[in-house]
Amino acid sequence: EAGVAQSPRYKIIEKRQSVAFWCNPISGHATLYWYQQILGQGPKLLIQFQNNGVVDDSQLPKDRFSAERLKGVDSTLKIQPAKLEDSAVYLCASSTGQVQETQYFGPGTRLLVL
Amino acid sequence: AQSVTQPDIHITVSEGASLELRCNYSYGATPYLFWYVQSPGQGLQLLLKYFSGDTLVQGIKGFEAEFKRSQSSFNLRKPSVHWSDAAEYFCAVGGKTGANNLFFGTGTRLTVIP
């Protein structure tokens, strides 16, 4: 079974530029999560999708971050404009959507904002 | 509100020695608890999880964890550490909807010396 795929793996941009990350979850997984992991910290949930609907985006800085999952499969997370403090690893995870399910994580995208 | 504390930022053990990583949580009801491991450049992999029942949980790679409600703890243990266990370990507590909305601790980095 293929795991969660993410691209790109690394990205370096200058502040005020825009960037987008892509995630392809495990086939059949209804729930998709985006986490931000700043160096030295644990992952923090940014947004959770159930199929193509948003379940929780309370921690998403909506003035600069946006995410979509148009067909209930792949998802894109965008930052525009980027700030220095956005430097982090962005992790995508997916699960079946049932209660007490396990979240499966992708390898992450490491973003450096200069 | 949910929170997780991992008091040890970095632990060094000798190969073959026993290991215990500490995790304390704060949650108003019966928690859902998880341990994940993250190797360099990799996503998070689930080691084990506790939802209910037996308070001693067995996981993959020879790890186990014990849920102690009276101490609000969920410590991870392994009787004999292998060099390949060197990684970052994260404890997490599930949110009010179960395994969704994971709240992670800041992690413990494990170094294994030969």
XYZ file of N, CA and C in Angstrom:
684
model
N 0.862 -1.202 0.000
C 0.000 0.000 0.000
C 0.888 1.239 0.000
N 0.642 2.144 -0.958
C 1.427 3.360 -1.022
C 1.082 4.253 0.151
N 2.100 4.980 0.616
C 1.895 5.882 1.737
C 1.443 7.249 1.283
N 1.486 8.194 2.201
C 1.135 9.573 1.895
C 2.290 10.208 1.141
N 1.987 10.808 -0.002
C 3.007 11.443 -0.827
C 2.930 12.956 -0.687
N 4.100 13.592 -0.638
C 4.154 15.040 -0.555
C 5.225 15.558 -1.508
N 4.958 16.732 -2.056
C 5.974 17.389 -2.867
C 5.789 18.897 -2.795
N 6.870 19.668 -2.968
C 8.236 19.178 -3.046
C 8.744 18.734 -1.680
N 9.904 18.161 -1.604
C 10.478 17.781 -0.322
C 11.171 18.951 0.346
N 11.712 19.839 -0.454
C 12.402 21.009 0.062
C 12.043 22.229 -0.781
N 11.986 23.375 -0.116
C 11.700 24.608 -0.821
C 12.364 25.766 -0.091
N 13.063 26.595 -0.848
C 13.669 27.804 -0.299
C 13.090 28.985 -1.057
N 12.532 29.944 -0.311
C 11.970 31.141 -0.927
C 12.379 32.348 -0.114
N 12.147 33.523 -0.691
C 12.379 34.749 0.048
C 11.068 35.208 0.651
N 11.199 35.981 1.732
C 9.981 36.471 2.375
C 9.170 37.301 1.381
N 7.880 37.233 1.574
C 6.872 37.895 0.737
C 6.576 37.139 -0.555
N 7.360 36.084 -0.835
C 7.010 35.251 -1.982
C 5.894 34.285 -1.601
N 5.346 33.617 -2.589
C 4.318 32.617 -2.340
C 4.880 31.226 -2.602
N 4.245 30.244 -1.977
C 4.691 28.850 -2.129
C 3.478 27.940 -1.962
N 3.543 26.791 -2.613
C 2.454 25.820 -2.513
C 3.015 24.429 -2.297
N 2.325 23.670 -1.470
C 2.705 22.301 -1.170
C 1.567 21.384 -1.588
N 1.950 20.192 -2.035
C 0.950 19.237 -2.520
C 0.994 17.963 -1.696
N -0.187 17.369 -1.489
C -0.281 16.128 -0.721
C -1.241 15.167 -1.411
N -0.820 13.940 -1.526
C -1.681 12.870 -2.030
C -1.838 11.836 -0.934
N -3.010 11.705 -0.346
C -3.184 10.801 0.792
C -3.245 9.344 0.366
N -3.295 8.486 1.345
C -3.470 7.064 1.079
C -4.837 6.847 0.422
N -4.872 5.996 -0.575
C -6.103 5.767 -1.319
C -7.237 5.341 -0.395
N -8.370 6.008 -0.526
C -9.537 5.660 0.265
C -9.645 6.383 1.593
N -8.612 7.122 1.959
C -8.664 7.859 3.222
C -9.489 9.130 3.064
N -10.508 9.238 3.901
C -11.429 10.366 3.794
C -10.904 11.622 4.481
N -10.086 11.422 5.509
C -9.635 12.562 6.307
C -8.191 12.910 5.978
N -7.952 14.195 5.796
C -6.618 14.684 5.470
C -6.269 15.829 6.397
N -5.038 15.833 6.879
C -4.563 16.831 7.831
C -3.299 17.509 7.295
N -3.177 18.783 7.593
C -1.922 19.501 7.396
C -1.415 19.956 8.762
N -0.149 19.644 9.039
C 0.504 20.059 10.268
C 1.710 20.941 9.925
N 2.013 21.839 10.838
C 3.232 22.640 10.762
C 4.147 22.215 11.909
N 5.393 21.892 11.584
C 6.348 21.496 12.607
C 7.548 22.444 12.560
N 7.584 23.356 13.500
C 8.705 24.279 13.622
C 9.849 23.577 14.341
N 11.060 23.908 13.968
C 12.245 23.258 14.528
C 12.211 23.274 16.050
N 12.359 22.086 16.630
C 12.390 21.981 18.079
C 11.019 21.859 18.716
N 9.985 21.798 17.911
C 8.627 21.685 18.436
C 7.930 20.464 17.840
N 6.837 20.092 18.462
C 6.009 19.045 17.898
C 5.108 19.595 16.802
N 4.575 18.724 15.973
C 3.660 19.175 14.927
C 2.426 19.851 15.505
N 1.944 20.862 14.802
C 0.740 21.582 15.193
C -0.244 21.527 14.044
N -1.467 21.110 14.337
C -2.474 20.989 13.297
C -2.829 22.354 12.725
N -2.802 22.449 11.396
C -3.236 23.665 10.724
C -4.676 23.536 10.239
N -4.969 22.424 9.573
C -6.288 22.256 8.996
C -6.581 20.773 8.831
N -7.858 20.434 8.974
C -8.317 19.068 8.809
C -9.486 19.053 7.832
N -9.405 18.170 6.833
C -10.473 17.971 5.863
C -11.145 16.613 6.091
N -12.444 16.588 5.909
C -13.178 15.334 5.825
C -13.770 15.324 4.414
N -13.259 14.414 3.581
C -13.545 14.460 2.131
C -13.121 15.836 1.620
N -13.988 16.631 1.040
C -13.550 17.937 0.549
C -14.037 19.088 1.423
N -14.538 18.768 2.613
C -15.006 19.802 3.525
C -14.044 20.026 4.669
N -13.969 21.261 5.148
C -13.092 21.618 6.254
C -13.760 21.270 7.585
N -13.063 20.495 8.416
C -13.559 20.123 9.740
C -13.040 21.093 10.799
N -11.762 21.440 10.680
C -11.140 22.305 11.685
C -10.036 23.101 11.018
N -10.137 24.396 11.027
C -9.060 25.266 10.533
C -8.787 26.382 11.531
N -9.049 26.112 12.803
C -8.927 27.137 13.830
C -7.492 27.624 14.027
N -6.498 26.805 13.704
C -5.100 27.186 13.865
C -4.456 27.657 12.571
N -5.215 27.791 11.535
C -4.673 28.213 10.241
C -4.635 29.748 10.161
N -3.461 30.345 9.960
C -3.391 31.810 9.794
C -4.013 32.219 8.460
N -5.268 32.528 8.496
C -6.031 32.656 7.254
C -5.680 33.911 6.445
N -4.946 34.833 7.063
C -4.545 36.006 6.295
C -3.460 35.670 5.272
N -2.777 34.537 5.476
C -1.698 34.207 4.539
C -1.709 32.759 4.090
N -2.373 31.891 4.843
C -2.415 30.474 4.511
C -3.786 30.127 3.927
N -3.764 29.247 2.941
C -5.007 28.701 2.418
C -4.782 27.246 2.033
N -5.845 26.485 2.058
C -5.737 25.071 1.698
C -7.027 24.644 1.021
N -6.885 23.681 0.129
C -8.062 23.166 -0.531
C -7.906 21.681 -0.813
N -9.045 21.040 -0.949
C -9.089 19.610 -1.290
C -10.325 19.437 -2.170
N -10.189 19.894 -3.384
C -11.346 20.086 -4.243
C -12.114 18.802 -4.551
N -11.450 17.726 -4.825
C -12.143 16.499 -5.213
C -12.110 15.458 -4.116
N -11.764 15.889 -2.913
C -11.743 14.959 -1.793
C -10.597 13.981 -1.807
N -9.579 14.270 -2.633
C -8.423 13.372 -2.668
C -7.170 14.200 -2.368
N -6.509 14.713 -3.424
C -5.313 15.522 -3.227
C -5.641 16.832 -2.536
N -4.602 17.392 -1.916
C -4.774 18.680 -1.253
C -3.573 19.570 -1.531
N -3.823 20.871 -1.525
C -2.773 21.867 -1.692
C -2.829 22.849 -0.543
N -1.674 23.145 0.023
C -1.541 24.162 1.058
C -0.706 25.297 0.473
N -1.199 26.521 0.579
C -0.505 27.668 0.012
C -0.199 28.711 1.084
N 0.939 29.355 0.922
C 1.308 30.464 1.791
C 1.590 31.666 0.899
N 0.897 32.783 1.181
C 1.078 33.986 0.371
C 0.643 35.206 1.162
N 1.556 36.112 1.490
C 3.000 36.047 1.307
C 3.678 35.344 2.478
N 4.808 34.745 2.230
C 5.519 34.025 3.291
C 6.283 34.982 4.203
N 6.373 34.588 5.470
C 7.154 35.319 6.458
C 8.283 34.424 6.946
N 9.264 35.048 7.571
C 10.405 34.288 8.075
C 9.951 33.180 9.036
N 8.948 33.497 9.857
C 8.498 32.535 10.865
C 7.728 31.353 10.288
N 7.500 31.377 8.983
C 6.850 30.234 8.342
C 7.836 29.109 8.036
N 9.114 29.357 8.258
C 10.118 28.304 8.059
C 9.795 27.136 8.978
N 9.572 25.984 8.388
C 9.119 24.818 9.155
C 9.035 23.627 8.211
N 8.702 22.484 8.779
C 8.347 21.311 7.980
C 6.828 21.221 7.967
N 6.270 21.067 6.785
C 4.831 20.950 6.640
C 4.503 19.489 6.353
N 3.780 18.905 7.289
C 3.454 17.485 7.232
C 2.003 17.292 6.821
N 1.805 16.347 5.946
C 0.453 15.945 5.566
C 0.196 14.557 6.145
N -1.001 14.342 6.628
C -1.369 13.027 7.160
C -2.759 12.673 6.664
N -3.052 11.394 6.644
C -4.398 10.978 6.269
C -4.856 9.828 7.148
N -6.166 9.666 7.206
C -6.749 8.563 7.976
C -8.078 8.174 7.333
N -8.628 7.074 7.830
C -9.867 6.578 7.209
C -11.062 7.476 7.494
N -10.979 8.240 8.570
C -12.094 9.112 8.925
C -12.985 8.534 9.991
N -12.699 7.313 10.418
C -13.495 6.733 11.493
C -12.892 7.099 12.841
N -13.695 7.000 13.868
C -13.221 7.362 15.204
C -12.103 6.418 15.631
N -11.132 6.958 16.326
C -10.004 6.202 16.840
C -9.101 5.643 15.744
N -9.148 6.255 14.593
C -8.288 5.789 13.507
C -6.861 6.314 13.680
N -5.936 5.652 13.012
C -4.534 6.058 13.029
C -4.286 7.070 11.916
N -3.490 8.087 12.214
C -3.077 9.035 11.197
C -1.751 8.567 10.614
N -1.668 8.540 9.307
C -0.454 8.147 8.589
C 0.154 9.404 7.977
N 1.441 9.605 8.261
C 2.099 10.840 7.873
C 2.966 10.652 6.633
N 3.012 11.710 5.830
C 3.943 11.771 4.728
C 5.310 12.236 5.219
N 6.308 12.302 4.305
C 7.673 12.671 4.706
C 7.840 14.151 4.992
N 6.879 14.975 4.586
C 6.953 16.395 4.872
C 7.639 17.212 3.792
N 7.355 18.504 3.799
C 8.043 19.476 2.956
C 8.752 20.450 3.879
N 10.055 20.541 3.703
C 10.842 21.462 4.529
C 10.931 22.802 3.823
N 10.402 23.842 4.457
C 10.381 25.194 3.884
C 11.347 26.093 4.636
N 12.164 26.787 3.879
C 13.051 27.792 4.452
C 12.711 29.135 3.804
N 12.364 30.105 4.641
C 12.056 31.442 4.158
C 13.200 32.377 4.536
N 13.811 32.990 3.538
C 14.977 33.857 3.774
C 14.596 35.334 3.736
N -8.278 22.359 28.067
C -7.548 22.211 26.809
C -6.522 21.096 26.944
N -6.297 20.431 25.817
C -5.337 19.345 25.836
C -3.915 19.883 25.782
N -3.000 19.201 26.462
C -1.586 19.539 26.346
C -0.757 18.317 26.684
N 0.451 18.316 26.185
C 1.365 17.211 26.412
C 2.723 17.778 26.796
N 3.338 17.204 27.808
C 4.667 17.615 28.250
C 5.629 16.448 28.146
N 6.698 16.673 27.425
C 7.794 15.707 27.388
C 8.984 16.400 28.040
N 9.273 16.070 29.281
C 10.258 16.848 30.043
C 11.704 16.673 29.598
N 11.986 15.609 28.890
C 13.365 15.346 28.457
C 13.530 15.743 27.002
N 14.364 16.751 26.753
C 14.586 17.194 25.381
C 15.479 16.205 24.639
N 16.497 15.704 25.363
C 17.473 14.831 24.730
C 17.898 13.755 25.719
N 17.927 12.524 25.273
C 18.378 11.401 26.104
C 19.416 10.607 25.324
N 20.464 10.218 26.023
C 21.505 9.383 25.428
C 21.584 8.082 26.204
N 21.527 6.979 25.489
C 21.641 5.665 26.115
C 22.625 4.816 25.329
N 23.154 3.829 25.994
C 24.052 2.883 25.329
C 23.233 1.791 24.664
N 23.735 1.290 23.566
C 23.056 0.197 22.882
C 22.942 -0.996 23.817
N 21.742 -1.567 23.884
C 21.494 -2.692 24.768
C 20.917 -2.290 26.108
N 21.004 -1.022 26.446
C 20.449 -0.541 27.710
C 18.947 -0.358 27.583
N 18.295 -0.252 28.737
C 16.856 -0.023 28.738
C 16.566 1.454 28.533
N 15.329 1.741 28.135
C 14.941 3.108 27.792
C 13.574 3.407 28.378
N 13.429 4.622 28.919
C 12.113 5.110 29.298
C 12.015 6.570 28.914
N 11.033 6.907 28.096
C 10.780 8.289 27.701
C 9.500 8.737 28.393
N 9.563 9.894 29.008
C 8.449 10.357 29.821
C 7.471 11.225 29.031
N 6.213 11.088 29.389
C 5.156 11.875 28.775
C 4.073 12.124 29.813
N 3.725 13.378 30.019
C 2.614 13.751 30.882
C 1.603 14.533 30.055
N 0.350 14.290 30.324
C -0.679 14.922 29.523
C -1.669 15.654 30.420
N -2.399 16.543 29.792
C -3.492 17.231 30.471
C -4.708 17.119 29.570
N -5.758 16.519 30.137
C -6.989 16.329 29.351
C -8.120 16.084 30.307
N -9.293 16.622 29.993
C -10.412 16.583 30.934
C -11.114 15.249 31.044
N -11.012 14.428 30.035
C -11.718 13.147 30.045
C -10.703 12.032 29.811
N -11.197 10.851 29.535
C -10.299 9.748 29.211
C -9.583 10.067 27.907
N -8.276 10.105 27.953
C -7.553 10.537 26.754
C -7.301 9.409 25.766
N -7.092 9.799 24.545
C -6.524 8.894 23.560
C -5.057 9.285 23.445
N -4.145 8.355 23.640
C -2.724 8.661 23.736
C -1.932 7.888 22.693
N -0.907 8.542 22.188
C -0.126 7.987 21.092
C 1.362 8.262 21.330
N 2.176 7.380 20.794
C 3.598 7.637 20.636
C 3.954 7.463 19.162
N 4.627 8.499 18.632
C 5.121 8.464 17.263
C 6.643 8.592 17.287
N 7.283 8.050 16.255
C 8.721 8.189 16.101
C 9.000 8.860 14.758
N 9.993 9.736 14.755
C 10.365 10.461 13.532
C 11.860 10.340 13.316
N 12.244 9.647 12.268
C 13.651 9.559 11.892
C 13.995 10.744 11.003
N 15.259 11.126 10.935
C 15.652 12.302 10.149
C 15.147 12.237 8.712
N 14.474 13.297 8.287
C 13.973 13.367 6.928
C 12.762 12.509 6.647
N 12.217 11.927 7.710
C 11.064 11.042 7.532
C 9.829 11.633 8.200
N 8.674 11.114 7.793
C 7.451 11.489 8.480
C 7.327 10.746 9.798
N 6.266 10.978 10.493
C 6.040 10.328 11.779
C 5.441 8.945 11.574
N 5.929 8.000 12.356
C 5.418 6.634 12.309
C 4.824 6.286 13.661
N 3.635 5.726 13.663
C 2.976 5.356 14.906
C 3.661 4.156 15.533
N 4.049 4.296 16.810
C 4.623 3.179 17.560
C 3.543 2.392 18.292
N 2.646 3.114 18.947
C 1.573 2.478 19.697
C 0.544 3.526 20.080
N -0.608 3.025 20.538
C -1.682 3.936 20.932
C -2.505 3.314 22.046
N -3.089 4.158 22.868
C -3.967 3.726 23.945
C -5.303 4.439 23.807
N -6.371 3.638 23.793
C -7.710 4.221 23.780
C -8.478 3.816 25.031
N -8.393 2.548 25.417
C -9.100 2.050 26.589
C -8.592 0.649 26.879
N -9.062 0.081 28.004
C -8.716 -1.299 28.309
C -7.395 -1.427 29.035
N -6.650 -2.448 28.682
C -5.377 -2.743 29.330
C -4.469 -1.523 29.297
N -3.959 -1.137 30.448
C -3.159 0.081 30.533
C -1.737 -0.108 30.033
N -1.317 -1.331 29.817
C 0.002 -1.607 29.249
C -0.199 -1.945 27.774
N 0.365 -1.119 26.931
C 0.137 -1.239 25.496
C 1.430 -1.673 24.808
N 1.301 -2.656 23.957
C 2.453 -3.118 23.183
C 2.435 -2.473 21.812
N 3.613 -2.115 21.331
C 3.694 -1.484 20.024
C 4.671 -2.199 19.111
N 5.037 -1.514 18.060
C 5.983 -2.088 17.108
C 7.408 -1.874 17.597
N 8.339 -2.606 17.005
C 9.767 -2.457 17.281
C 10.121 -2.729 18.731
N 9.305 -3.496 19.451
C 9.613 -3.864 20.817
C 9.290 -2.814 21.860
N 8.584 -1.761 21.482
C 8.219 -0.712 22.430
C 6.919 -1.051 23.155
N 6.800 -0.514 24.357
C 5.569 -0.600 25.120
C 5.379 0.704 25.885
N 4.146 0.959 26.291
C 3.864 2.157 27.075
C 2.796 1.814 28.093
N 2.843 2.501 29.222
C 1.889 2.257 30.291
C 1.127 3.520 30.607
N -0.177 3.427 30.568
C -1.061 4.535 30.911
C -1.303 4.515 32.416
N -0.993 5.626 33.088
C -1.237 5.759 34.525
C -2.092 6.994 34.738
N -3.365 6.751 34.957
C -4.310 7.856 35.097
C -3.968 8.722 36.306
N -3.579 8.097 37.414
C -3.317 8.846 38.648
C -2.142 9.807 38.492
N -1.236 9.498 37.575
C -0.063 10.338 37.350
C -0.158 11.121 36.047
N -1.261 10.961 35.326
C -1.425 11.607 34.017
C -0.195 11.368 33.146
N 0.222 10.108 33.119
C 1.442 9.796 32.370
C 1.203 8.666 31.378
N 2.056 8.651 30.382
C 2.017 7.613 29.350
C 3.452 7.432 28.872
N 4.267 6.819 29.705
C 5.690 6.686 29.427
C 5.983 5.534 28.478
N 6.933 5.769 27.615
C 7.343 4.781 26.607
C 8.569 4.038 27.103
N 8.588 2.724 26.905
C 9.709 1.917 27.387
C 10.165 0.917 26.337
N 11.438 0.567 26.453
C 11.975 -0.519 25.642
C 13.080 -1.174 26.462
N 13.071 -2.483 26.602
C 14.031 -3.154 27.482
C 15.460 -3.126 26.976
N 15.652 -3.106 25.657
C 17.003 -3.137 25.105
C 17.027 -2.317 23.816
N 17.749 -1.214 23.858
C 17.747 -0.274 22.739
C 18.740 -0.708 21.658
N 18.342 -0.529 20.423
C 19.179 -0.817 19.263
C 19.621 0.502 18.646
N 20.775 0.472 17.935
C 21.267 1.717 17.346
C 20.240 2.341 16.401
N 19.424 1.496 15.774
C 18.435 2.006 14.830
C 17.275 2.726 15.516
N 17.231 2.692 16.834
C 16.169 3.406 17.561
C 16.467 4.891 17.701
N 17.650 5.313 17.331
C 17.984 6.731 17.418
C 17.048 7.532 16.521
N 16.327 8.466 17.114
C 15.299 9.219 16.390
C 14.694 10.234 17.346
N 13.658 10.918 16.868
C 12.883 11.838 17.707
C 11.563 11.142 18.039
N 11.182 11.206 19.304
C 9.973 10.541 19.760
C 8.969 11.578 20.251
N 7.739 11.432 19.764
C 6.688 12.380 20.117
C 5.527 11.657 20.787
N 5.097 12.222 21.891
C 3.892 11.778 22.566
C 2.764 12.704 22.121
N 1.567 12.161 21.954
C 0.453 12.983 21.516
C -0.827 12.539 22.206
N -1.731 13.483 22.387
C -3.031 13.187 22.980
C -4.109 13.551 21.971
N -5.111 12.688 21.877
C -6.188 12.924 20.941
C -7.179 13.927 21.487
N -7.773 14.685 20.550
C -8.736 15.705 20.931
C -10.099 15.120 21.255
N -11.077 15.980 21.433
C -12.394 15.578 21.905
C -13.119 14.675 20.937
N -12.699 14.672 19.675
C -13.363 13.807 18.711
C -12.614 12.501 18.536
N -11.760 12.184 19.470
C -11.055 10.915 19.376
C -9.670 11.077 18.817
N -9.337 10.322 17.798
C -7.978 10.352 17.277
C -7.743 11.565 16.401
N -8.753 12.324 16.107
C -8.550 13.539 15.333
C -7.886 14.585 16.205
N -7.413 15.638 15.596
C -6.873 16.778 16.325
C -5.829 16.363 17.355
N -4.777 15.747 16.901
C -3.702 15.345 17.790
C -2.945 16.557 18.308
N -2.657 16.535 19.633
C -1.824 17.568 20.241
C -0.513 16.898 20.625
N 0.563 17.402 20.057
C 1.863 16.768 20.237
C 2.683 17.461 21.314
N 3.536 16.678 21.970
C 4.561 17.249 22.818
C 5.698 17.775 21.966
N 6.709 18.327 22.624
C 7.824 18.931 21.902
C 8.867 17.913 21.469
N 8.698 16.681 21.895
C 9.579 15.624 21.425
C 10.780 15.381 22.319
N 11.295 14.153 22.257
C 12.535 13.772 22.929
C 13.458 13.153 21.888
N 14.640 13.725 21.780
C 15.606 13.172 20.836
C 16.429 12.100 21.518
N 16.448 10.922 20.930
C 17.190 9.783 21.478
C 18.468 9.565 20.689
N 19.574 9.569 21.410
C 20.872 9.212 20.831
C 21.297 7.884 21.420
N 21.753 6.983 20.571
C 22.205 5.671 21.015
C 23.698 5.559 20.736
N 24.469 5.296 21.779
C 25.912 5.164 21.610
C 26.308 3.688 21.661
N 27.285 3.323 20.840
C 27.664 1.905 20.758
C 28.378 1.427 22.017
